[in-house]
Amino acid sequence: MVLYQPLNGYCYNSDTHFLYNFFNLTQAQYKNIKGDILDIGSGSGVLGLLIARDYIKLNLHQCEIQPIFQFLSKKNSEINGIKSQLIKGGLITSYFDKKFDFIVSNPPFYNTDVIKSENENIKIARYNDTMPLDDFIKKSANLLKPSGKFIFCYDVKQINKLFIALNDAKLNIEQMQFLHPKPTKEASLVMIYARANSKTKLKVLAPLIMFDINNEFTKEVNDIYTKCSTHSIKCEI
């Protein structure tokens, strides 16, 4: 999959690949995956396009606030031959004319009180000023169909607030996976699979370890990159 990225600005990172893999893990038990899927904060379109590439019965919708990424989402969907409907605007203020079977997102999750990049494009993509956690969860819950599935990642340091927000929105966490940079390092990211109107007990998957003791990618991570098979091209817009 060829993906155009901004020359000077935010580019997708490994979190997106890992979230795509987490989607596959959580949906492996289902045989006929179909319906409407919304990628919130789609950026250059990577996450939604990877999922739509592999699950051809899903109708992809992408929501993106930044014009540069609206352009790239459209361009990347076209060159990869994947149909997508683009909602131009932020999640909180945009109007949606339907509800969704799936919502996926690699949202901006860094706190507003940390030191920020001077690049405005990167600030919007990384920090949750424009999409606070409570608003992100509440609006997403309102956009899900009954029994709709919500799959996303977030900063593990905010997991207590995350649990409260999901509970308040009546979303039940069915599966969760932690990402660790190394076997001896604490988790840096949590991936969540939650569902509306669910009473399923939580399953915590085996952790995903990025690097081994020799600072090489683990076999699992290499396998994820191979399955994604993405090739980035930097371009000036």
XYZ file of C-alpha atoms in Angstrom:
237
model
C 0.000 0.000 0.000
C 1.510 3.307 -1.141
C 0.847 6.186 1.257
C 1.667 9.837 0.672
C 2.771 11.716 3.803
C 3.548 15.409 4.433
C 7.193 16.356 3.977
C 7.067 18.732 6.960
C 4.385 17.631 9.362
C 2.887 14.730 11.270
C 3.415 11.278 9.759
C 1.757 8.083 10.899
C 3.805 5.901 13.221
C 3.961 2.316 14.442
C 0.945 2.825 16.745
C -1.256 2.736 13.654
C 0.204 -0.594 12.520
C -0.252 -2.067 15.996
C -3.855 -0.841 16.188
C -4.573 -2.414 12.793
C -3.172 -5.686 14.131
C -5.264 -5.343 17.295
C -8.380 -4.905 15.138
C -7.513 -8.179 13.400
C -7.004 -9.977 16.726
C -10.286 -8.804 18.213
C -12.321 -9.659 15.111
C -10.662 -13.003 14.290
C -13.605 -14.984 15.677
C -16.085 -13.373 13.274
C -16.557 -14.801 9.761
C -18.595 -12.169 7.936
C -17.387 -8.693 8.863
C -19.435 -6.048 7.071
C -21.158 -2.715 7.521
C -20.019 0.885 7.984
C -16.715 1.776 9.637
C -15.621 5.261 10.733
C -11.955 6.202 11.163
C -11.833 9.206 13.517
C -8.899 11.565 12.996
C -7.908 9.634 9.891
C -4.772 11.657 9.163
C -3.434 10.459 5.832
C -5.906 7.589 5.947
C -3.611 4.743 6.922
C -5.625 2.889 9.571
C -8.959 2.916 7.778
C -7.397 2.041 4.436
C -5.536 -0.957 5.861
C -8.724 -2.302 7.428
C -10.850 -1.630 4.323
C -8.191 -3.311 2.165
C -8.502 -6.545 4.155
C -12.232 -6.458 4.937
C -13.814 -5.716 1.581
C -17.414 -5.769 2.877
C -16.767 -2.747 5.100
C -17.777 0.704 3.844
C -15.070 3.149 4.911
C -15.797 6.646 6.242
C -13.000 8.959 7.371
C -13.292 12.004 9.640
C -10.432 14.514 9.554
C -10.178 18.124 10.750
C -6.975 19.284 8.988
C -7.151 20.274 5.267
C -3.690 18.837 4.532
C -4.793 15.415 5.771
C -8.178 15.673 4.109
C -6.258 15.997 0.849
C -3.933 13.106 1.689
C -6.759 10.812 2.842
C -8.526 11.364 -0.475
C -5.328 10.940 -2.500
C -4.297 7.757 -0.691
C -7.731 6.176 -1.011
C -7.739 6.908 -4.753
C -4.253 5.585 -5.552
C -4.924 2.393 -3.595
C -8.314 1.841 -5.205
C -10.262 1.909 -1.929
C -13.565 3.772 -1.744
C -13.993 6.150 1.181
C -16.403 8.865 2.199
C -14.591 11.799 3.815
C -16.176 13.926 6.542
C -14.308 17.228 6.554
C -14.185 18.487 10.115
C -13.536 17.494 13.694
C -15.399 14.700 15.436
C -17.021 16.944 18.046
C -18.502 19.553 15.686
C -19.199 17.478 12.562
C -22.630 16.230 11.547
C -23.003 12.528 10.768
C -26.012 11.245 8.845
C -25.652 7.662 10.026
C -24.435 5.427 12.821
C -21.614 2.923 12.481
C -20.972 -0.778 13.035
C -17.294 -0.033 13.778
C -15.407 3.027 14.920
C -11.604 3.000 14.929
C -9.199 5.731 15.949
C -5.617 6.565 16.739
C -6.595 9.877 18.352
C -4.509 12.773 19.647
C -4.050 11.743 23.262
C -1.204 13.709 24.816
C -2.263 16.038 27.621
C -2.537 19.737 26.885
C -0.103 20.598 29.708
C 2.952 18.883 28.185
C 5.560 20.632 26.051
C 4.193 20.851 22.518
C 5.746 20.940 19.072
C 5.870 24.358 17.420
C 4.469 22.776 14.234
C 0.708 23.472 14.259
C 0.006 20.428 12.098
C 1.790 18.159 14.586
C 0.147 19.826 17.599
C -3.368 19.102 16.321
C -2.461 15.506 15.440
C -0.823 14.661 18.790
C -2.421 16.718 21.568
C -5.996 16.451 22.755
C -6.823 20.177 22.854
C -9.240 19.770 19.934
C -10.583 16.376 21.063
C -10.610 15.960 24.862
C -10.926 12.407 26.132
C -14.467 12.705 27.553
C -15.802 14.331 24.370
C -14.028 11.762 22.181
C -15.581 8.826 24.056
C -19.058 10.348 24.418
C -19.413 11.374 20.761
C -18.038 8.034 19.549
C -20.536 6.151 21.733
C -23.386 8.209 20.268
C -22.274 7.306 16.731
C -22.269 3.547 17.313
C -25.122 1.289 16.287
C -26.578 -1.017 18.964
C -23.780 -3.513 19.722
C -21.383 -1.350 17.674
C -17.648 -1.900 18.151
C -15.135 0.768 19.201
C -11.427 0.034 18.703
C -8.779 2.634 19.545
C -5.506 3.291 21.348
C -4.589 5.763 24.076
C -1.827 6.909 26.406
C -1.587 4.247 29.104
C -0.869 6.881 31.775
C -4.456 8.106 31.390
C -6.052 4.680 31.721
C -7.961 5.547 34.903
C -9.699 8.465 33.155
C -10.239 6.245 30.127
C -12.069 3.580 32.151
C -14.313 6.184 33.762
C -15.169 7.808 30.419
C -16.023 4.466 28.796
C -18.163 3.433 31.753
C -20.036 6.761 31.711
C -20.702 6.253 27.983
C -22.024 2.727 28.678
C -19.288 1.082 26.628
C -17.996 -2.244 27.937
C -14.321 -3.121 27.405
C -14.158 -6.638 25.952
C -10.461 -6.859 25.074
C -7.340 -4.879 25.873
C -3.660 -5.090 24.925
C -0.660 -3.196 26.270
C 2.328 -2.142 24.185
C 5.761 -2.281 25.842
C 8.858 -0.790 24.177
C 10.990 -3.601 25.663
C 10.368 -6.628 27.910
C 11.783 -4.753 30.906
C 10.033 -1.432 30.208
C 6.626 -0.364 31.455
C 3.723 -0.129 29.007
C 3.478 3.047 26.930
C 0.218 2.460 25.035
C -3.051 0.640 25.604
C -5.319 -0.646 22.833
C -8.996 -0.991 23.668
C -11.859 -2.941 22.118
C -15.153 -1.797 23.640
C -18.719 -2.536 22.614
C -22.095 -0.967 23.217
C -24.709 -3.018 25.068
C -22.194 -5.691 26.020
C -21.780 -7.702 29.208
C -18.809 -9.763 28.023
C -16.055 -10.152 30.606
C -12.750 -8.408 29.926
C -9.937 -10.349 28.253
C -6.421 -8.901 28.548
C -4.330 -10.124 25.623
C -0.657 -10.996 25.888
C 1.405 -7.782 25.720
C 2.932 -6.625 22.464
C 6.695 -6.099 22.891
C 8.298 -3.805 20.315
C 12.043 -4.462 20.787
C 13.904 -7.490 22.139
C 16.944 -7.413 24.450
C 19.200 -6.821 21.402
C 17.215 -3.716 20.374
C 15.832 -5.536 17.334
C 12.167 -5.658 16.402
C 10.492 -8.725 17.864
C 9.186 -11.371 15.475
C 5.612 -10.329 16.227
C 6.310 -6.714 15.287
C 8.123 -7.746 12.094
C 5.142 -9.924 11.191
C 2.797 -6.952 11.698
C 4.886 -4.721 9.430
C 4.987 -7.459 6.798
C 1.208 -7.874 6.872
C 0.661 -4.102 6.655
C 3.034 -3.848 3.677
C 2.995 -0.041 3.590
C 5.338 2.233 1.643
C 5.463 5.947 2.514
C 6.263 8.743 0.087
C 6.995 12.184 1.532
C 5.536 15.043 -0.512
C 5.374 18.823 -0.196
C 1.854 20.194 -0.115
